[in-house]
Coordinates of C-alpha atoms in Angstrom, one line a residue:
Chain C
M1 CA 20.0 -25.2 -9.5
S2 CA 20.5 -22.5 -6.9
V3 CA 19.2 -19.0 -7.3
L4 CA 20.3 -15.7 -5.5
V5 CA 17.4 -13.2 -5.1
W6 CA 17.9 -9.5 -4.5
V7 CA 15.9 -8.4 -1.5
E8 CA 14.5 -4.9 -2.1
H9 CA 14.4 -3.0 1.2
D10 CA 14.8 0.4 2.9
N11 CA 17.2 -0.9 5.6
A12 CA 14.1 -1.3 7.8
S13 CA 11.8 -3.8 6.1
V14 CA 11.4 -6.0 3.0
K15 CA 9.6 -4.4 0.1
D16 CA 6.7 -6.3 -1.5
A17 CA 8.4 -6.4 -4.9
T18 CA 10.8 -9.0 -3.4
L19 CA 8.0 -11.5 -2.9
A20 CA 7.1 -11.9 -6.6
A21 CA 10.8 -12.3 -7.4
V22 CA 11.1 -15.1 -4.8
T23 CA 8.1 -16.9 -6.4
A24 CA 9.7 -16.6 -9.9
A25 CA 13.1 -17.8 -8.5
G26 CA 11.4 -20.7 -6.8
K27 CA 10.4 -22.0 -10.3
L28 CA 14.1 -22.3 -11.1
G29 CA 15.6 -23.9 -8.0
D30 CA 16.7 -23.4 -4.4
V31 CA 16.2 -19.8 -3.3
H32 CA 18.8 -17.9 -1.3
A33 CA 18.1 -14.2 -0.6
L34 CA 20.7 -11.4 -0.5
V35 CA 20.2 -8.5 1.9
A36 CA 22.7 -5.8 1.2
G37 CA 22.5 -2.8 3.4
K38 CA 23.6 -1.0 6.5
G39 CA 22.1 -2.1 9.8
A40 CA 19.8 -4.4 7.9
Q41 CA 19.7 -7.3 10.4
A42 CA 15.9 -6.8 10.9
V43 CA 15.5 -7.0 7.1
A44 CA 17.5 -10.2 7.0
D45 CA 15.3 -11.7 9.8
E46 CA 12.2 -10.7 7.9
A47 CA 13.5 -12.2 4.7
A48 CA 14.3 -15.5 6.5
K49 CA 10.6 -15.9 7.2
I50 CA 9.5 -15.6 3.5
A51 CA 8.1 -18.9 2.4
G52 CA 10.5 -20.7 0.0
V53 CA 13.7 -18.9 1.1
A54 CA 16.3 -21.5 2.1
K55 CA 19.1 -19.2 3.2
V56 CA 19.6 -15.4 3.7
L57 CA 23.0 -13.8 3.0
L58 CA 23.4 -10.5 4.9
A59 CA 26.1 -8.1 3.6
D60 CA 26.1 -5.4 6.2
D61 CA 28.4 -2.5 5.3
A62 CA 28.0 1.3 5.0
A63 CA 28.9 1.0 1.3
Y64 CA 25.7 -1.0 0.6
E65 CA 23.3 1.4 2.5
H66 CA 21.9 3.1 -0.6
A67 CA 22.3 0.1 -3.0
L68 CA 24.7 2.0 -5.3
A69 CA 25.2 -0.3 -8.3
E70 CA 28.9 0.4 -8.3
N71 CA 29.3 -1.1 -4.9
V72 CA 26.6 -3.7 -4.9
A73 CA 27.2 -5.3 -8.3
P74 CA 30.7 -6.5 -7.6
L75 CA 29.4 -8.0 -4.3
I76 CA 26.7 -9.9 -6.2
A77 CA 29.1 -10.9 -9.0
G78 CA 31.5 -12.3 -6.4
L79 CA 28.7 -14.3 -4.7
M80 CA 27.5 -15.7 -8.1
S81 CA 30.3 -18.3 -8.2
G82 CA 28.1 -20.4 -6.0
Y83 CA 24.8 -19.8 -7.9
D84 CA 23.3 -20.5 -11.3
A85 CA 21.0 -17.5 -11.5
F86 CA 20.5 -14.0 -10.1
V87 CA 17.0 -12.8 -9.9
A88 CA 15.9 -9.2 -9.0
P89 CA 12.5 -7.5 -9.1
S90 CA 12.0 -4.9 -11.9
T91 CA 12.2 -2.0 -9.4
S92 CA 14.4 1.0 -9.9
H93 CA 17.1 -0.7 -7.8
G94 CA 16.7 -4.0 -9.6
K95 CA 16.9 -2.4 -13.1
N96 CA 19.9 -0.3 -12.0
I97 CA 21.9 -3.2 -10.5
A98 CA 21.1 -6.4 -12.5
P99 CA 22.6 -5.4 -15.9
R100 CA 25.8 -4.3 -14.2
V101 CA 26.0 -7.7 -12.6
A102 CA 25.2 -9.4 -15.9
A103 CA 28.0 -7.6 -17.7
L104 CA 30.5 -8.4 -14.9
L105 CA 29.6 -12.0 -15.4
D106 CA 29.7 -11.6 -19.2
V107 CA 26.1 -12.9 -19.6
A108 CA 23.0 -11.4 -21.3
Q109 CA 20.2 -10.3 -19.0
I110 CA 16.6 -11.3 -19.4
S111 CA 14.6 -8.2 -18.5
D112 CA 11.1 -8.0 -16.9
I113 CA 10.1 -11.7 -17.3
L114 CA 6.4 -12.6 -17.3
S115 CA 6.8 -16.3 -16.9
V116 CA 9.3 -19.1 -16.4
E117 CA 8.8 -21.7 -19.2
S118 CA 11.8 -23.8 -18.2
A119 CA 15.2 -23.4 -16.6
D120 CA 16.5 -21.4 -19.6
T121 CA 13.3 -20.2 -21.3
F122 CA 11.2 -17.2 -20.3
T123 CA 8.6 -14.9 -21.7
R124 CA 9.0 -11.1 -21.6
P125 CA 7.1 -8.1 -23.1
I126 CA 8.6 -6.1 -26.0
Y127 CA 7.4 -3.1 -27.9
A128 CA 5.6 -1.6 -24.8
G129 CA 3.8 -4.9 -24.2
N130 CA 2.4 -5.0 -27.7
A131 CA 4.2 -8.3 -28.3
I132 CA 5.4 -11.1 -26.0
A133 CA 8.7 -12.8 -26.8
T134 CA 9.7 -16.2 -25.7
V135 CA 13.5 -16.2 -25.2
Q136 CA 16.0 -19.0 -24.5
S137 CA 19.3 -18.2 -22.8
S138 CA 22.5 -20.0 -23.8
D139 CA 24.5 -18.5 -20.9
A140 CA 25.8 -20.7 -18.1
K141 CA 24.5 -18.3 -15.5
K142 CA 21.2 -16.4 -15.8
V143 CA 20.6 -12.8 -14.8
I144 CA 16.9 -12.0 -14.7
T145 CA 14.6 -9.2 -13.6
V146 CA 11.0 -10.1 -12.7
R147 CA 7.8 -8.1 -13.5
G148 CA 6.2 -8.0 -10.0
T149 CA 2.6 -8.1 -11.3
A150 CA 3.2 -11.3 -13.3
F151 CA 3.9 -13.5 -10.3
E152 CA 2.0 -14.3 -7.1
K153 CA 3.7 -12.9 -4.0
A154 CA 5.4 -15.4 -1.8
A155 CA 4.0 -15.7 1.7
T156 CA 5.8 -13.5 4.3
S157 CA 5.7 -16.2 6.9
G158 CA 6.3 -19.9 7.1
G159 CA 10.0 -19.8 6.1
S160 CA 12.8 -20.5 8.6
A161 CA 16.0 -19.7 6.7
S162 CA 19.3 -19.3 8.4
V163 CA 21.0 -15.9 8.1
E164 CA 24.7 -15.9 7.2
A165 CA 27.1 -13.0 6.8
A166 CA 28.4 -12.3 3.4
S167 CA 31.0 -9.7 2.3
G168 CA 32.4 -8.1 -0.8
A169 CA 34.8 -5.4 -1.7
G170 CA 32.8 -2.6 -0.2
D171 CA 33.1 0.9 -1.5
A172 CA 34.2 1.0 -5.2
G173 CA 35.0 4.7 -4.8
L174 CA 33.1 5.6 -8.0
S175 CA 30.0 7.1 -6.7
S176 CA 28.4 8.5 -3.5
F177 CA 24.8 9.1 -2.4
V178 CA 23.9 12.7 -1.9
G179 CA 20.3 12.6 -0.9
A180 CA 16.7 11.5 -1.7
E181 CA 13.4 13.1 -2.0
I182 CA 10.7 10.5 -1.4
A183 CA 7.1 11.6 -2.0
K184 CA 4.9 11.1 1.0
S185 CA 1.6 9.3 0.7
E186 CA -0.9 8.0 3.1
R187 CA -2.5 5.9 0.4
P188 CA -1.6 2.4 -0.6
E189 CA 1.6 2.0 -2.7
L190 CA 0.8 2.1 -6.4
T191 CA 2.3 -1.2 -7.4
A192 CA 0.7 -3.1 -4.5
A193 CA -2.8 -1.5 -4.5
K194 CA -5.9 -3.5 -5.2
I195 CA -7.7 -0.5 -6.6
I196 CA -6.1 2.4 -8.5
V197 CA -7.8 5.6 -9.5
S198 CA -5.8 7.3 -12.3
G199 CA -6.1 10.8 -13.8
G200 CA -5.0 12.2 -17.1
R201 CA -4.5 15.5 -18.9
A202 CA -8.2 16.2 -19.0
L203 CA -8.1 17.1 -15.3
G204 CA -6.7 20.4 -16.5
S205 CA -4.7 21.5 -13.4
E206 CA -3.0 20.2 -10.3
E207 CA -5.8 21.6 -8.1
Q208 CA -8.5 20.0 -10.1
F209 CA -6.5 16.7 -10.2
H210 CA -6.5 16.6 -6.4
A211 CA -10.1 18.0 -6.1
V212 CA -11.5 15.3 -8.4
I213 CA -9.3 12.3 -8.1
D214 CA -8.4 12.3 -4.4
P215 CA -11.9 12.1 -2.8
L216 CA -12.8 9.1 -5.1
A217 CA -9.5 7.3 -4.3
D218 CA -10.1 7.9 -0.6
K219 CA -13.7 6.5 -0.8
L220 CA -12.4 3.4 -2.6
G221 CA -9.3 3.0 -0.4
A222 CA -7.4 3.3 -3.7
A223 CA -3.9 4.4 -4.8
V224 CA -3.7 7.4 -7.1
G225 CA -2.0 7.1 -10.4
A226 CA -1.5 9.4 -13.4
S227 CA -0.8 9.3 -17.1
R228 CA 2.4 10.6 -18.5
A229 CA 0.5 13.6 -19.9
A230 CA -0.8 14.5 -16.5
V231 CA 2.7 14.1 -14.9
D232 CA 4.4 16.1 -17.6
A233 CA 1.8 18.9 -17.2
G234 CA 2.7 19.0 -13.5
Y235 CA -0.7 17.9 -12.3
A236 CA 0.8 14.9 -10.3
P237 CA 4.3 14.0 -9.1
N238 CA 6.2 11.7 -11.4
D239 CA 6.2 8.7 -9.1
Y240 CA 2.4 8.5 -9.8
Q241 CA 3.1 7.8 -13.5
V242 CA 1.6 4.5 -14.8
G243 CA 3.0 3.4 -18.1
Q244 CA 5.9 1.9 -20.1
T245 CA 8.2 4.6 -18.7
G246 CA 6.6 4.7 -15.2
K247 CA 5.2 2.0 -13.0
I248 CA 3.6 -1.2 -14.3
V249 CA 0.5 -2.1 -12.3
A250 CA -2.1 -4.8 -12.4
P251 CA -4.7 -4.1 -9.7
E252 CA -8.1 -5.7 -9.4
V253 CA -9.8 -2.5 -10.5
Y254 CA -8.2 0.3 -12.5
V255 CA -10.2 3.5 -12.9
A256 CA -8.9 5.6 -15.8
I257 CA -10.3 9.2 -15.6
G258 CA -9.7 11.6 -18.5
I259 CA -7.0 9.3 -19.9
S260 CA -7.1 8.7 -23.7
G261 CA -5.2 5.4 -23.5
A262 CA -2.0 6.0 -25.4
I263 CA 0.1 2.9 -26.1
Q264 CA 2.7 4.0 -23.5
H265 CA 0.0 4.2 -20.8
L266 CA -1.7 0.9 -21.7
A267 CA 1.6 -0.9 -21.4
G268 CA 1.5 0.0 -17.7
M269 CA -2.0 -1.1 -16.8
K270 CA -3.6 -3.4 -19.4
D271 CA -3.1 -6.5 -17.2
S272 CA -5.5 -5.0 -14.6
K273 CA -8.3 -7.3 -13.8
T274 CA -11.1 -4.8 -14.4
I275 CA -10.6 -1.6 -16.2
I276 CA -13.1 1.2 -15.9
A277 CA -12.8 4.3 -18.1
I278 CA -14.5 7.6 -17.8
N279 CA -13.9 9.9 -20.8
K280 CA -15.9 12.4 -22.8
D281 CA -14.5 11.1 -26.1
E282 CA -16.3 8.0 -27.0
D283 CA -13.6 7.1 -29.6
A284 CA -10.8 7.3 -27.0
P285 CA -8.6 4.2 -27.3
I286 CA -9.0 3.5 -23.6
F287 CA -12.5 2.2 -24.3
Q288 CA -11.0 -0.6 -26.4
V289 CA -9.5 -2.1 -23.3
A290 CA -12.0 -1.0 -20.7
D291 CA -14.4 -3.5 -19.3
I292 CA -16.8 -0.8 -18.2
G293 CA -16.9 2.5 -19.9
L294 CA -18.8 5.7 -19.2
V295 CA -18.8 8.5 -21.8
G296 CA -19.3 12.0 -20.3
D297 CA -17.8 14.9 -18.5
L298 CA -15.5 13.7 -15.7
F299 CA -16.1 16.9 -13.8
K300 CA -19.7 16.0 -13.4
I301 CA -19.4 12.2 -13.3
V302 CA -16.6 11.8 -10.8
P303 CA -18.0 14.0 -8.0
A304 CA -21.4 12.4 -8.5
L305 CA -19.8 8.9 -8.3
T306 CA -17.9 9.9 -5.2
G307 CA -21.1 11.1 -3.6
K308 CA -23.0 8.0 -4.3
L309 CA -20.4 5.6 -2.9
Chain K
M1 CA 35.3 16.9 -22.2
K2 CA 34.1 14.8 -25.0
I3 CA 30.6 13.4 -24.7
L4 CA 29.7 10.1 -26.4
V5 CA 26.0 9.6 -27.2
P6 CA 24.8 6.2 -28.5
V7 CA 21.6 6.3 -30.5
K8 CA 19.3 3.6 -31.8
R9 CA 17.0 3.4 -34.8
V10 CA 13.7 1.9 -33.7
L11 CA 10.1 1.6 -34.8
D12 CA 8.6 5.0 -34.5
Y13 CA 6.8 5.3 -31.1
N14 CA 3.5 6.3 -32.7
V15 CA 3.3 3.2 -34.9
K16 CA 1.4 0.3 -33.5
P17 CA 3.7 -2.8 -33.8
R18 CA 2.3 -5.7 -35.7
V19 CA 3.4 -9.2 -34.8
K20 CA 4.3 -11.3 -37.9
A21 CA 1.9 -14.2 -38.6
D22 CA 4.7 -16.8 -38.4
G23 CA 5.6 -15.6 -34.9
T24 CA 9.2 -14.8 -35.8
G25 CA 9.1 -11.2 -34.7
V26 CA 7.5 -7.8 -35.2
D27 CA 7.0 -6.7 -38.8
L28 CA 9.4 -3.8 -39.6
A29 CA 9.0 -3.8 -43.4
N30 CA 7.8 -0.5 -44.7
V31 CA 7.1 1.1 -41.4
K32 CA 8.3 4.4 -40.1
M33 CA 11.5 4.2 -38.1
S34 CA 12.9 7.0 -35.9
M35 CA 15.5 7.7 -33.2
N36 CA 14.6 6.1 -29.9
P37 CA 12.9 8.9 -27.9
F38 CA 15.2 8.4 -24.9
D39 CA 18.2 8.8 -27.2
E40 CA 16.8 12.1 -28.5
I41 CA 16.8 13.3 -24.9
A42 CA 20.4 12.1 -24.5
V43 CA 21.5 14.0 -27.7
E44 CA 19.8 17.1 -26.4
E45 CA 21.4 16.9 -23.0
A46 CA 24.9 16.5 -24.6
I47 CA 24.3 19.5 -26.9
R48 CA 23.1 21.6 -23.9
L49 CA 26.3 20.7 -22.0
K50 CA 28.3 21.8 -25.1
E51 CA 26.3 25.1 -25.2
K52 CA 27.2 25.6 -21.6
G53 CA 30.9 25.2 -22.4
V54 CA 31.1 21.9 -20.4
A55 CA 31.6 19.7 -23.4
T56 CA 34.0 20.3 -26.2
E57 CA 32.7 17.7 -28.7
V58 CA 29.6 15.6 -29.0
I59 CA 30.1 12.2 -30.8
V60 CA 27.1 10.1 -31.7
V61 CA 27.4 6.4 -32.4
S62 CA 24.9 3.9 -33.7
I63 CA 25.1 0.2 -34.1
G64 CA 22.9 -1.7 -36.6
E65 CA 21.9 -1.8 -40.2
P66 CA 23.2 0.7 -42.7
K67 CA 20.0 2.8 -42.5
S68 CA 21.0 3.7 -38.9
Q69 CA 23.0 6.4 -40.8
D70 CA 19.7 8.4 -41.0
T71 CA 19.4 8.3 -37.2
L72 CA 23.0 9.6 -36.9
R73 CA 22.3 12.4 -39.4
T74 CA 19.3 13.4 -37.3
A75 CA 21.6 13.7 -34.3
L76 CA 24.1 15.6 -36.3
A77 CA 21.4 18.0 -37.4
M78 CA 20.4 18.5 -33.7
G79 CA 24.0 19.7 -33.1
A80 CA 26.3 16.7 -32.6
D81 CA 29.7 17.2 -34.1
R82 CA 30.5 13.8 -35.7
A83 CA 29.2 10.3 -36.0
I84 CA 30.3 6.7 -36.0
L85 CA 28.2 4.0 -37.6
I86 CA 29.0 0.4 -36.7
T87 CA 27.3 -1.7 -39.3
A88 CA 26.1 -5.1 -38.0
E89 CA 23.8 -7.7 -39.4
G90 CA 20.7 -8.5 -37.5
E91 CA 19.9 -7.6 -34.0
V92 CA 22.8 -6.9 -31.6
E93 CA 21.9 -7.6 -28.0
P94 CA 22.6 -5.0 -25.2
L95 CA 25.7 -6.9 -24.0
G96 CA 27.2 -6.8 -27.6
V97 CA 26.3 -3.1 -27.9
A98 CA 27.9 -2.4 -24.6
K99 CA 31.1 -4.2 -25.6
L100 CA 31.3 -2.2 -28.9
L101 CA 30.6 1.1 -27.0
K102 CA 33.4 0.1 -24.5
A103 CA 35.8 -0.2 -27.5
V104 CA 34.6 3.2 -28.9
A105 CA 35.1 4.7 -25.4
D106 CA 38.6 3.3 -25.2
E107 CA 39.4 5.0 -28.5
E108 CA 37.6 8.3 -27.9
Q109 CA 38.2 8.7 -24.2
P110 CA 34.9 10.6 -23.5
G111 CA 34.4 12.3 -20.1
L112 CA 30.7 11.3 -20.2
V113 CA 28.6 8.8 -22.1
I114 CA 24.9 9.7 -22.2
L115 CA 22.5 6.9 -23.3
G116 CA 18.7 6.6 -23.3
K117 CA 17.4 4.6 -20.3
Q118 CA 15.8 2.0 -22.6
A119 CA 15.0 1.4 -26.3
I120 CA 11.3 1.2 -27.0
D121 CA 11.6 -1.9 -29.1
D122 CA 13.3 -4.5 -26.9
D123 CA 12.5 -2.6 -23.6
S124 CA 15.6 -4.1 -22.1
N125 CA 17.0 -1.2 -20.0
Q126 CA 20.5 -2.7 -19.8
T127 CA 23.0 -1.1 -22.2
G128 CA 24.1 1.9 -20.1
Q129 CA 24.5 -0.2 -16.9
M130 CA 26.4 -2.9 -18.9
L131 CA 28.7 -0.3 -20.4
A132 CA 29.3 1.2 -16.9
A133 CA 30.3 -2.3 -15.7
L134 CA 32.7 -2.9 -18.6
T135 CA 34.4 0.5 -18.4
G136 CA 34.4 0.3 -14.6
W137 CA 32.8 3.8 -14.4
G138 CA 30.1 5.1 -12.2
Q139 CA 26.5 5.1 -13.5
G140 CA 23.7 7.6 -13.1
T141 CA 20.6 5.8 -14.5
F142 CA 17.1 7.3 -15.1
A143 CA 18.5 10.8 -14.9
S144 CA 16.1 13.8 -14.6
K145 CA 18.9 16.3 -14.0
V146 CA 22.6 16.3 -14.8
E147 CA 25.2 18.8 -13.5
V148 CA 28.9 18.6 -14.3
A149 CA 31.3 20.4 -11.9
G150 CA 34.9 19.7 -12.7
D151 CA 35.4 16.0 -12.7
T152 CA 32.2 15.4 -10.6
V153 CA 28.9 14.5 -12.2
I154 CA 25.9 15.1 -10.0
V155 CA 22.9 13.1 -11.3
T156 CA 19.3 13.3 -9.9
R157 CA 17.7 10.0 -10.6
E158 CA 14.0 9.0 -10.8
V159 CA 13.4 6.1 -8.5
D160 CA 10.4 4.3 -7.1
G161 CA 8.7 6.6 -4.7
G162 CA 10.5 9.8 -5.7
S163 CA 14.0 10.9 -6.7
E164 CA 17.5 10.6 -5.4
T165 CA 20.8 12.3 -6.1
V166 CA 24.2 10.6 -6.6
S167 CA 27.6 12.1 -7.2
L168 CA 29.8 10.3 -9.7
K169 CA 33.5 10.6 -10.5
A170 CA 34.0 11.4 -14.2
P171 CA 34.3 9.7 -16.6
A172 CA 30.8 8.4 -16.0
I173 CA 27.7 6.9 -17.6
V174 CA 24.4 8.6 -17.6
T175 CA 21.1 7.2 -18.8
T176 CA 18.2 9.6 -19.5
D177 CA 14.7 9.6 -18.2
L178 CA 11.8 11.4 -20.0
R179 CA 11.8 14.4 -17.8
L180 CA 15.5 15.3 -18.3
N181 CA 14.7 17.8 -21.1
E182 CA 12.6 18.6 -24.1
P183 CA 14.6 17.7 -27.3
R184 CA 14.9 20.3 -30.0
Y185 CA 13.8 19.9 -33.6
A186 CA 16.4 20.0 -36.2
S187 CA 16.0 23.1 -38.5
L188 CA 16.2 22.7 -42.2
P189 CA 19.5 24.6 -42.5
N190 CA 21.0 22.3 -39.8
I191 CA 19.7 19.2 -41.6
M192 CA 21.5 20.4 -44.7
K193 CA 24.6 21.2 -42.7
A194 CA 24.5 17.8 -41.1
K195 CA 25.0 16.1 -44.4
S196 CA 28.6 17.4 -44.6
K197 CA 29.5 16.5 -41.0
P198 CA 31.9 13.6 -40.6
L199 CA 30.5 10.0 -40.3
A200 CA 32.9 7.1 -39.9
N201 CA 31.9 3.7 -41.1
K202 CA 33.0 0.7 -39.0
T203 CA 32.2 -2.9 -38.3
P204 CA 32.3 -4.9 -35.1
A205 CA 35.4 -6.7 -36.5
D206 CA 37.2 -3.3 -36.6
Y207 CA 36.9 -3.3 -32.8
G208 CA 37.6 -7.1 -32.4
V209 CA 34.3 -7.5 -30.6
D210 CA 32.2 -10.7 -30.8
V211 CA 28.5 -9.8 -30.9
A212 CA 27.2 -13.3 -31.1
K213 CA 23.7 -13.6 -29.6
R214 CA 23.2 -15.2 -26.2
L215 CA 19.5 -15.2 -26.3
T216 CA 17.4 -17.0 -28.9
T217 CA 14.0 -15.7 -29.6
L218 CA 11.8 -18.8 -29.9
K219 CA 8.6 -17.1 -30.6
V220 CA 7.0 -13.7 -30.7
S221 CA 3.2 -13.6 -30.1
E222 CA 0.4 -11.1 -29.6
P223 CA -0.4 -10.3 -26.0
P224 CA -3.7 -11.8 -24.8
V225 CA -6.6 -9.8 -26.1
R226 CA -9.0 -8.3 -23.6
S227 CA -12.6 -9.3 -24.2
A228 CA -14.9 -6.5 -25.3
G229 CA -16.3 -4.4 -22.4
I230 CA -19.6 -2.7 -22.0
K231 CA -20.6 0.9 -21.7
V232 CA -22.8 2.1 -19.0
A233 CA -25.3 5.0 -19.4
D234 CA -24.9 6.9 -16.1
V235 CA -23.3 7.1 -12.7
D236 CA -26.0 5.0 -11.0
E237 CA -25.3 2.1 -13.3
L238 CA -21.5 2.5 -12.7
V239 CA -22.1 2.5 -9.0
A240 CA -24.1 -0.8 -9.4
K241 CA -21.2 -2.3 -11.3
L242 CA -18.6 -1.2 -8.7
K243 CA -20.8 -2.8 -6.0
A244 CA -21.0 -6.0 -8.1
L245 CA -17.2 -6.0 -8.3
G246 CA -17.1 -5.7 -4.5
V247 CA -15.0 -2.6 -4.5
A248 CA -17.8 -0.4 -3.1
A249 CA -20.1 -1.0 -0.2

């Protein structure tokens, strides 16, 4: 069986999410990686070094620069004549593109898999992670997206794949990229961080969010996250959001501060290794999943904690 | 332009799902069902576009058991003009739904189809993208802002790390993210009025679409349960625990 993996990148380097997808794909068969972009030779060279990648296809064309699904999906669907499965990480690009590929191939997609049970059987979360479904696909070709935190990351060295050029139809003429606003952060990336400090609505304001959460995160070398309530209230930008509708994370330590623990939030972080909760409401649902809980006023506790570290 | 809005009847988001003891699925007997929250946002956006004079008519469509009619009535009460119910036995997968919606789109010729980005039951996040592929239209997924100017649809999308803006040629597909808008509540008079709005009853056979399942669910199980944690009394004890975990020096 041969598998084509979508390489997530920014036309300069390979994004970490790709590495978990390579591991998942490796459980199915020979892994080839697709780099679609503009001026992405460096990305292809980097992808060729990933352990487990046998070949890299580089589709270098201005039409693929921003990974617009309208342009990229036909490219992938065309290449799929030589593959049994297409695997993409569950990133915003992966989720945008993969279903379009699946429909072009007339196959169902298996979203956000947690494990590969066999060549056609996978587990995936449903109902915001409150249930795990084991599903078997009857389609000849599989289209799969992979939950990054459920698989080990493939090593970024040790591979020696060849890089070959690939091409597709190019610009479909349906859409164009206007611009992007990427939030700047000096801290580790949320989905890749070992430690995450996350704040909720109890922080009360944007100023207090930064005044309380940021120093602790800096002390711990942690990424900063937020609950949907905190994001909706404008305390934190929306790419901080951890949850069913935001990012799914599984760090070694997750510190939930002033977060009640709604189902939607838990779906995004309950696979963290150790969960620490600081909340003044001792009946908050977050304490049902927390390994270590401290009941009290976060405005007193967190600065004291930061001071003692 | 006409706007088509597909809506799905799902387990209410406030209800904690219970996995059936025999592992065949989630127990949906006698539990509260509602419109998928992302679809409420889609209906709201369509109605706002109508209020701005961009849209001429808002058509809502639902696929599923006969009770999905309630979900369509809710959308009509919010302000949609008419509804189409495609009654289907059992669960229809996103690919099947997308094929039915393609057939509806062929018939109705909407300028825009607005869907929720994902349903909170199967968490697939596929239908909008699949419909875009089948119709050959552009897609603006995870939209936090939608502007229609002539036959151009400008969509601001929520992506990892921030947001990006794409320009699509109409007709186009948009899927909604949570921050697109705040859906309105249907007022009692509007709920009464919605009862007399047109609702067409169809079946997949009417559209000649095969909705056979491609995926077989072998088992549905509870997620692994986390072992009970401990509560610490004060900050010092918490610091000691953090040190024991190796995250603090």
